[in-house]
Amino acid sequence: MVNIEGKELKELFYLAETIGNKRYNRLTNQDFENYRKFDYWRYINGDYECGTTQESKDWVRDNSDWYCPICGCHYSDKGGKTIDHKLPRSQYPWLSMEFKNLWVICQVCNKEKGEMHWYKYEHYIFVNYPALYLAVKMARPNQLLQSLKD
C-alpha cells in the first residue's frame, strides 16, 4: 500500500509518475482488455463523451447533477457533460473501468485537463485558477493512489 497522507504536491507528482511508468512497462493482456472495456461500456457506435450505451448513460445520470464539480457552471452552459478519467487511461489503462477513477465534468474543463496526470492538473489549476483549486483537490483520487502497489 502506498501512503499518500501528508505528502506535498511535489512528492505526489513523483509518486504518480513512478507508479504509472513502473506499471506501464509490465502491462498484461488483461490490462489492455480492461482499457478496451471502457470503450465497449461507453459506446454503441460513434464517439459521444457521455456514452451511448444505456449503462454508461445511467452511470452519468447517477453520478452527476446539473453542475460541473470543477468550475461550478451548469453543464449546458459549457457544452455538456463528459466522462473523464482522473488518472489518464493512457498512463493507467488498468484503471480504465475503475469507477472511482471516473467523474463527470463539463466539456470545457475536460478539454483543458486533456491527458494531464491528476497532480499536474491539480498544479495547473492551483497556478491558473486558484479559486477552483479546493474543488479539484477535494476530488483527488486518494483511494486509487493508496490502492496502487509499489
mmCIF file of C-alpha atoms in Angstrom:
data_model
loop_
_atom_site.group_PDB
_atom_site.id
_atom_site.type_symbol
_atom_site.label_atom_id
_atom_site.label_comp_id
_atom_site.label_asym_id
_atom_site.label_seq_id
_atom_site.Cartn_x
_atom_site.Cartn_y
_atom_site.Cartn_z
ATOM 1 C CA MET A 1 0.000 0.000 0.000
ATOM 2 C CA VAL A 2 1.180 3.495 -0.785
ATOM 3 C CA ASN A 3 0.678 6.074 1.958
ATOM 4 C CA ILE A 4 -0.123 9.496 0.485
ATOM 5 C CA GLU A 5 -1.332 11.214 3.646
ATOM 6 C CA GLY A 6 0.533 14.421 4.375
ATOM 7 C CA LYS A 7 2.600 14.352 1.184
ATOM 8 C CA GLU A 8 3.330 17.599 -0.621
ATOM 9 C CA LEU A 9 2.229 18.086 -4.221
ATOM 10 C CA LYS A 10 5.818 17.633 -5.476
ATOM 11 C CA GLU A 11 6.020 14.228 -3.753
ATOM 12 C CA LEU A 12 2.646 13.240 -5.215
ATOM 13 C CA PHE A 13 3.857 14.154 -8.735
ATOM 14 C CA TYR A 14 6.872 11.924 -8.256
ATOM 15 C CA LEU A 15 4.822 9.087 -6.801
ATOM 16 C CA ALA A 16 2.252 9.205 -9.597
ATOM 17 C CA GLU A 17 4.907 9.221 -12.312
ATOM 18 C CA THR A 18 6.877 6.428 -10.654
ATOM 19 C CA ILE A 19 3.844 4.189 -10.215
ATOM 20 C CA GLY A 20 2.441 4.859 -13.675
ATOM 21 C CA ASN A 21 5.712 4.379 -15.509
ATOM 22 C CA LYS A 22 6.703 1.338 -13.465
ATOM 23 C CA ARG A 23 3.433 -0.497 -14.013
ATOM 24 C CA TYR A 24 3.074 0.661 -17.616
ATOM 25 C CA ASN A 25 6.175 -1.351 -18.501
ATOM 26 C CA ARG A 26 4.542 -4.519 -17.136
ATOM 27 C CA LEU A 27 1.131 -4.362 -18.783
ATOM 28 C CA THR A 28 -0.638 -7.640 -19.299
ATOM 29 C CA ASN A 29 -3.205 -8.681 -21.875
ATOM 30 C CA GLN A 30 -5.836 -8.229 -19.155
ATOM 31 C CA ASP A 31 -4.726 -4.596 -18.682
ATOM 32 C CA PHE A 32 -5.334 -3.914 -22.366
ATOM 33 C CA GLU A 33 -8.648 -5.742 -22.215
ATOM 34 C CA ASN A 34 -9.714 -3.503 -19.315
ATOM 35 C CA TYR A 35 -8.693 -0.491 -21.399
ATOM 36 C CA ARG A 36 -10.927 -1.670 -24.250
ATOM 37 C CA LYS A 37 -13.831 -2.483 -21.904
ATOM 38 C CA PHE A 38 -14.243 1.234 -21.281
ATOM 39 C CA ASP A 39 -14.945 1.818 -24.966
ATOM 40 C CA TYR A 40 -17.433 -1.055 -25.025
ATOM 41 C CA TRP A 41 -19.092 0.245 -21.863
ATOM 42 C CA ARG A 42 -19.322 3.783 -23.190
ATOM 43 C CA TYR A 43 -20.065 3.411 -26.914
ATOM 44 C CA ILE A 44 -22.531 1.557 -29.069
ATOM 45 C CA ASN A 45 -21.376 3.479 -32.106
ATOM 46 C CA GLY A 46 -19.813 6.836 -32.622
ATOM 47 C CA ASP A 47 -17.929 8.805 -30.022
ATOM 48 C CA TYR A 48 -20.142 10.708 -27.640
ATOM 49 C CA GLU A 49 -18.455 11.880 -24.439
ATOM 50 C CA CYS A 50 -21.179 10.673 -22.086
ATOM 51 C CA GLY A 51 -21.659 7.395 -23.820
ATOM 52 C CA THR A 52 -24.273 5.837 -25.993
ATOM 53 C CA THR A 53 -24.835 2.625 -24.065
ATOM 54 C CA GLN A 54 -27.694 2.604 -21.587
ATOM 55 C CA GLU A 55 -25.348 1.512 -18.820
ATOM 56 C CA SER A 56 -22.995 4.478 -19.367
ATOM 57 C CA LYS A 57 -25.906 6.919 -19.654
ATOM 58 C CA ASP A 58 -27.331 5.578 -16.382
ATOM 59 C CA TRP A 59 -23.942 5.913 -14.699
ATOM 60 C CA VAL A 60 -23.636 9.544 -15.803
ATOM 61 C CA ARG A 61 -27.158 10.284 -14.554
ATOM 62 C CA ASP A 62 -26.422 8.647 -11.187
ATOM 63 C CA ASN A 63 -23.005 10.276 -10.752
ATOM 64 C CA SER A 64 -23.624 13.871 -11.730
ATOM 65 C CA ASP A 65 -26.015 16.690 -11.209
ATOM 66 C CA TRP A 66 -26.539 19.856 -13.222
ATOM 67 C CA TYR A 67 -23.179 21.478 -12.462
ATOM 68 C CA CYS A 68 -19.526 20.745 -13.200
ATOM 69 C CA PRO A 69 -17.665 19.871 -9.974
ATOM 70 C CA ILE A 70 -14.623 21.863 -11.141
ATOM 71 C CA CYS A 71 -15.889 25.185 -12.461
ATOM 72 C CA GLY A 72 -19.377 25.063 -10.929
ATOM 73 C CA CYS A 73 -21.032 26.045 -14.203
ATOM 74 C CA HIS A 74 -24.214 24.456 -15.493
ATOM 75 C CA TYR A 75 -23.253 21.721 -17.963
ATOM 76 C CA SER A 76 -25.482 23.176 -20.686
ATOM 77 C CA ASP A 77 -23.500 26.441 -20.490
ATOM 78 C CA LYS A 78 -20.216 24.612 -21.101
ATOM 79 C CA GLY A 79 -21.001 22.265 -23.999
ATOM 80 C CA GLY A 80 -22.486 19.430 -21.959
ATOM 81 C CA LYS A 81 -21.186 16.618 -19.757
ATOM 82 C CA THR A 82 -18.203 14.350 -20.360
ATOM 83 C CA ILE A 83 -16.883 11.232 -18.652
ATOM 84 C CA ASP A 84 -13.273 11.821 -17.643
ATOM 85 C CA HIS A 85 -10.574 9.612 -16.113
ATOM 86 C CA LYS A 86 -8.909 11.306 -13.158
ATOM 87 C CA LEU A 87 -5.785 9.221 -13.726
ATOM 88 C CA PRO A 88 -5.453 9.128 -17.526
ATOM 89 C CA ARG A 89 -6.105 5.773 -19.085
ATOM 90 C CA SER A 90 -3.191 6.369 -21.460
ATOM 91 C CA GLN A 91 -0.902 6.026 -18.423
ATOM 92 C CA TYR A 92 -3.119 3.805 -16.225
ATOM 93 C CA PRO A 93 -5.033 1.538 -18.619
ATOM 94 C CA TRP A 94 -5.739 -0.981 -15.850
ATOM 95 C CA LEU A 95 -7.861 1.726 -14.164
ATOM 96 C CA SER A 96 -9.966 2.371 -17.275
ATOM 97 C CA MET A 97 -13.023 0.667 -15.802
ATOM 98 C CA GLU A 98 -12.349 1.533 -12.180
ATOM 99 C CA PHE A 99 -15.370 3.681 -11.436
ATOM 100 C CA LYS A 100 -13.516 5.528 -8.646
ATOM 101 C CA ASN A 101 -11.306 6.840 -11.452
ATOM 102 C CA LEU A 102 -14.233 8.294 -13.408
ATOM 103 C CA TRP A 103 -16.065 11.552 -12.896
ATOM 104 C CA VAL A 104 -18.434 13.676 -14.901
ATOM 105 C CA ILE A 105 -17.148 17.147 -15.790
ATOM 106 C CA CYS A 106 -18.068 19.742 -18.396
ATOM 107 C CA GLN A 107 -16.582 19.614 -21.884
ATOM 108 C CA VAL A 108 -14.586 22.812 -21.379
ATOM 109 C CA CYS A 109 -12.905 21.527 -18.200
ATOM 110 C CA ASN A 110 -12.277 18.126 -19.797
ATOM 111 C CA LYS A 111 -10.604 19.678 -22.836
ATOM 112 C CA GLU A 112 -8.487 21.868 -20.614
ATOM 113 C CA LYS A 113 -7.442 18.890 -18.464
ATOM 114 C CA GLY A 114 -6.688 16.792 -21.536
ATOM 115 C CA GLU A 115 -4.261 13.956 -20.817
ATOM 116 C CA MET A 116 -2.610 15.694 -17.864
ATOM 117 C CA HIS A 117 -1.847 13.451 -14.971
ATOM 118 C CA TRP A 118 -4.069 14.321 -11.997
ATOM 119 C CA TYR A 119 -1.359 16.045 -9.986
ATOM 120 C CA LYS A 120 -0.126 18.035 -12.957
ATOM 121 C CA TYR A 121 -3.714 19.095 -13.473
ATOM 122 C CA GLU A 122 -4.093 19.949 -9.818
ATOM 123 C CA HIS A 123 -0.969 22.097 -10.004
ATOM 124 C CA TYR A 124 -2.205 23.702 -13.243
ATOM 125 C CA ILE A 125 -5.491 24.654 -11.562
ATOM 126 C CA PHE A 126 -3.653 25.975 -8.491
ATOM 127 C CA VAL A 127 -1.471 28.243 -10.640
ATOM 128 C CA ASN A 128 -4.062 29.349 -13.223
ATOM 129 C CA TYR A 129 -7.400 29.190 -11.374
ATOM 130 C CA PRO A 130 -6.698 29.351 -7.634
ATOM 131 C CA ALA A 131 -10.387 29.873 -6.835
ATOM 132 C CA LEU A 132 -11.126 26.408 -8.304
ATOM 133 C CA TYR A 133 -8.286 24.602 -6.554
ATOM 134 C CA LEU A 134 -10.205 23.381 -3.496
ATOM 135 C CA ALA A 135 -12.861 21.735 -5.668
ATOM 136 C CA VAL A 136 -10.187 19.893 -7.638
ATOM 137 C CA LYS A 137 -8.243 18.939 -4.513
ATOM 138 C CA MET A 138 -11.421 17.520 -2.939
ATOM 139 C CA ALA A 139 -11.858 15.273 -5.990
ATOM 140 C CA ARG A 140 -8.273 13.963 -5.705
ATOM 141 C CA PRO A 141 -8.264 10.179 -6.304
ATOM 142 C CA ASN A 142 -6.667 9.306 -2.955
ATOM 143 C CA GLN A 143 -8.159 5.806 -2.769
ATOM 144 C CA LEU A 144 -6.793 4.915 -6.195
ATOM 145 C CA LEU A 145 -3.276 6.004 -5.325
ATOM 146 C CA GLN A 146 -3.432 4.222 -1.990
ATOM 147 C CA SER A 147 -4.526 1.028 -3.736
ATOM 148 C CA LEU A 148 -1.577 1.010 -6.108
ATOM 149 C CA LYS A 149 1.302 -1.228 -5.118
ATOM 150 C CA ASP A 150 4.928 -0.125 -5.146
#
